[in-house]
Amino acid sequence: MLGKMEEIFDPEVVIEEFEDLSNDAGKVQREALKKILEENGEAEYLCQWGLDARTDPESFIACVPLVNHNDLEPYIQRIADGETASILTGKPITTISLSSGTTQGKPKFVPFNDELMESTSQIYKTSFAFRNREYPIGNGKALQFIYSSKQFKTKGGLTAGTATTNVYRNPQFKKTMSAMQTPCCSPDEVIFGPDYHQSLYCHLLCGLIFREEVQVVSSTFAHSIIHAFRTFEQVWEELVTDIREGSLSDRIKVLSIRVAVSKLLKPDPVLANTIFDKISGLSDWNGLIPELFPNTKYIYGIMTGSMEPYLKKLRHYAGQLPLLSADYGSSEGWIGVNVNPKLPPEMATFAVLPNIGYFEFIPVKDDTNCPEQESAYVSSVEPQPVGLTEVKVGENYEIVVTNFAGLYRYRLGDLVKVKGFHNSTPELQFVCRRNLLLTINIDKNTEKDLQLAVEAAATLLSEEKLELLDFTSQVDTSTDPGHYVIFWEISHAAKDEVLKECCNCLDRSFVDAGYVSSRKVNTIGALELRILKPGTFHKIMDHFVGLGAAVSQFKTPRCVGQNNTTVLQILSNNVVKSYLSTAY
Ligand code: AMP
């Protein structure tokens, strides 16, 4: 399969292919399942469920149970430990992906294979084709803030790395990128460098060197773009000096990076002066990206879900440039593609590609905005999943994935809302992770509820010209009664009165009936807002990167569990002030 792709592809052909697939999504799904089961029916995992070579959805659903990662972990571990028998797939798995670990709290192993790489290319090409129709880009370069983590060998000798690393390292990736006529500004040595601080500096430098050619500024998750330009604010003078003098800053110590980037650098006082003037003309870094990279057509990256809180800052840097939200997937595999790139990120949806896996949807009652009822996100009797074409517009679902890489009826843990259909395939809006919950007794608040509460309270900061840089939360049950703790890192010191009001506003903004009633009778204590020292969230990212996570896949954990002692320790070591709500 790999290597078959043409160097250049015709976006209109790709769109036509997608239209065909989505026109008959039900049939394509049945065919995908048939293919998955034919290719892998002999694998030990599938054999035990008595499918007896049947490949229809009805038999599959009747025989094979719904599982989560814990159920499959022993099988994946045996693969990682070097067992060569066909355990989950017909063809043995030779590569393992390490999920970022920031959504689940701990990294987990998932299988990676050529078929996943192939679907990655299909997603990239399809979404590029739709993007390019609305925002055509000429020949040029992409300033991509992408970073690979280290690949390592598992006990059994399999290559393991984060999913993004496995993708970037795959020769298919480069081909796909050049087929889109947007090679990365930075040489490979920067992307694959062992120290992301140095890689980031060089991404910025390479971007500036090719500033006229940059057509797109992107990253996997939008957080990396914010992180990059916040760093730019700190190091821009050094970057300008490097360009003026044509020699690389001493901060770049990794030899391979030094050699590769030095080749691109030559003394260029004209460019240095231009950049200097552009920056001097800016007010508060507003519109920084188009000033630096005048031919950029759009900013691209995942901007939905836990990335939404960064949109305000991204718009600040982006000025008038459109923000295009990237596709929906996970280390376990891709789900859907953004075929409506003109929609603002807050409204972005993902059309499911019906040939890359077999998808089921567990209905979940949506009552997050209904304070009268207790949340039903966790209920004892769960409704049966429905098929891809049976989902209903306006309803919420948890996604269940069966793919070509050994996952069968696997609960991904994400909640999505069906916003409509593209032909006969649903367009999903990402809602939140299902298991990220703030809960003490009868209260249940999701990642989304937390985000909305934080958004409401942060407007009080903007009135003071202060910026919320990042946030997380914790359920503190060491007090009696237990209470919610929200951690904030803010751009500058804020007045006590303002922060007290923010704290009250946070407390009032959790409107689920369980929380409100528990607060009223004090079975949940007053919400606490703890303010962190500048740089705390960078320390948290460094911690995850140290564990093997890739910066490209980093998502700030929005709720830190009791067992995540290191992160809790980083947080508590960096608290400068705290406030208790008096809202109830
Ligand atoms: P990872 O651990 O890096 O594999 O993270 C995968 C998770 O990231 C998914 O299960 C989602 O929760 C989240 N994610 C991926 N793509 C998107 C997207 N487009 N919008 C919102 N969340 C996403």
Coordinates of C-alpha atoms in Angstrom, one line a residue, residues 8 11 128 131-143 177-184 212-217 295-298:
I8 CA 0.9 15.2 -6.9
P11 CA -7.9 17.8 -5.2
F128 CA -6.6 19.6 2.1
R131 CA -9.5 23.5 2.2
N132 CA -7.8 24.3 -1.0
R133 CA -11.1 24.7 -2.8
E134 CA -12.0 27.6 -0.4
Y135 CA -8.5 28.9 0.3
P136 CA -6.2 28.0 -2.6
I137 CA -2.6 28.1 -1.8
G138 CA 0.2 28.4 -4.4
N139 CA 3.5 26.7 -4.3
G140 CA 5.1 27.6 -1.1
K141 CA 6.0 26.3 2.4
A142 CA 4.2 25.5 5.6
L143 CA 5.5 26.8 8.9
M177 CA 3.0 16.9 2.3
S178 CA 4.8 17.5 -0.9
A179 CA 1.8 16.4 -2.9
M180 CA 0.0 19.3 -1.2
Q181 CA 2.8 21.6 -2.4
T182 CA 3.5 22.7 1.2
P183 CA 6.8 21.2 2.5
C184 CA 7.8 22.2 6.0
E212 CA 7.8 35.3 1.9
E213 CA 7.1 31.7 1.0
V214 CA 5.1 30.7 4.0
Q215 CA 1.6 29.9 2.9
V216 CA 0.2 28.2 5.9
V217 CA 1.0 28.3 9.7
N295 CA 1.6 35.5 2.2
T296 CA 0.0 33.2 4.8
K297 CA -3.5 32.2 3.6
Y298 CA -4.7 30.6 6.8

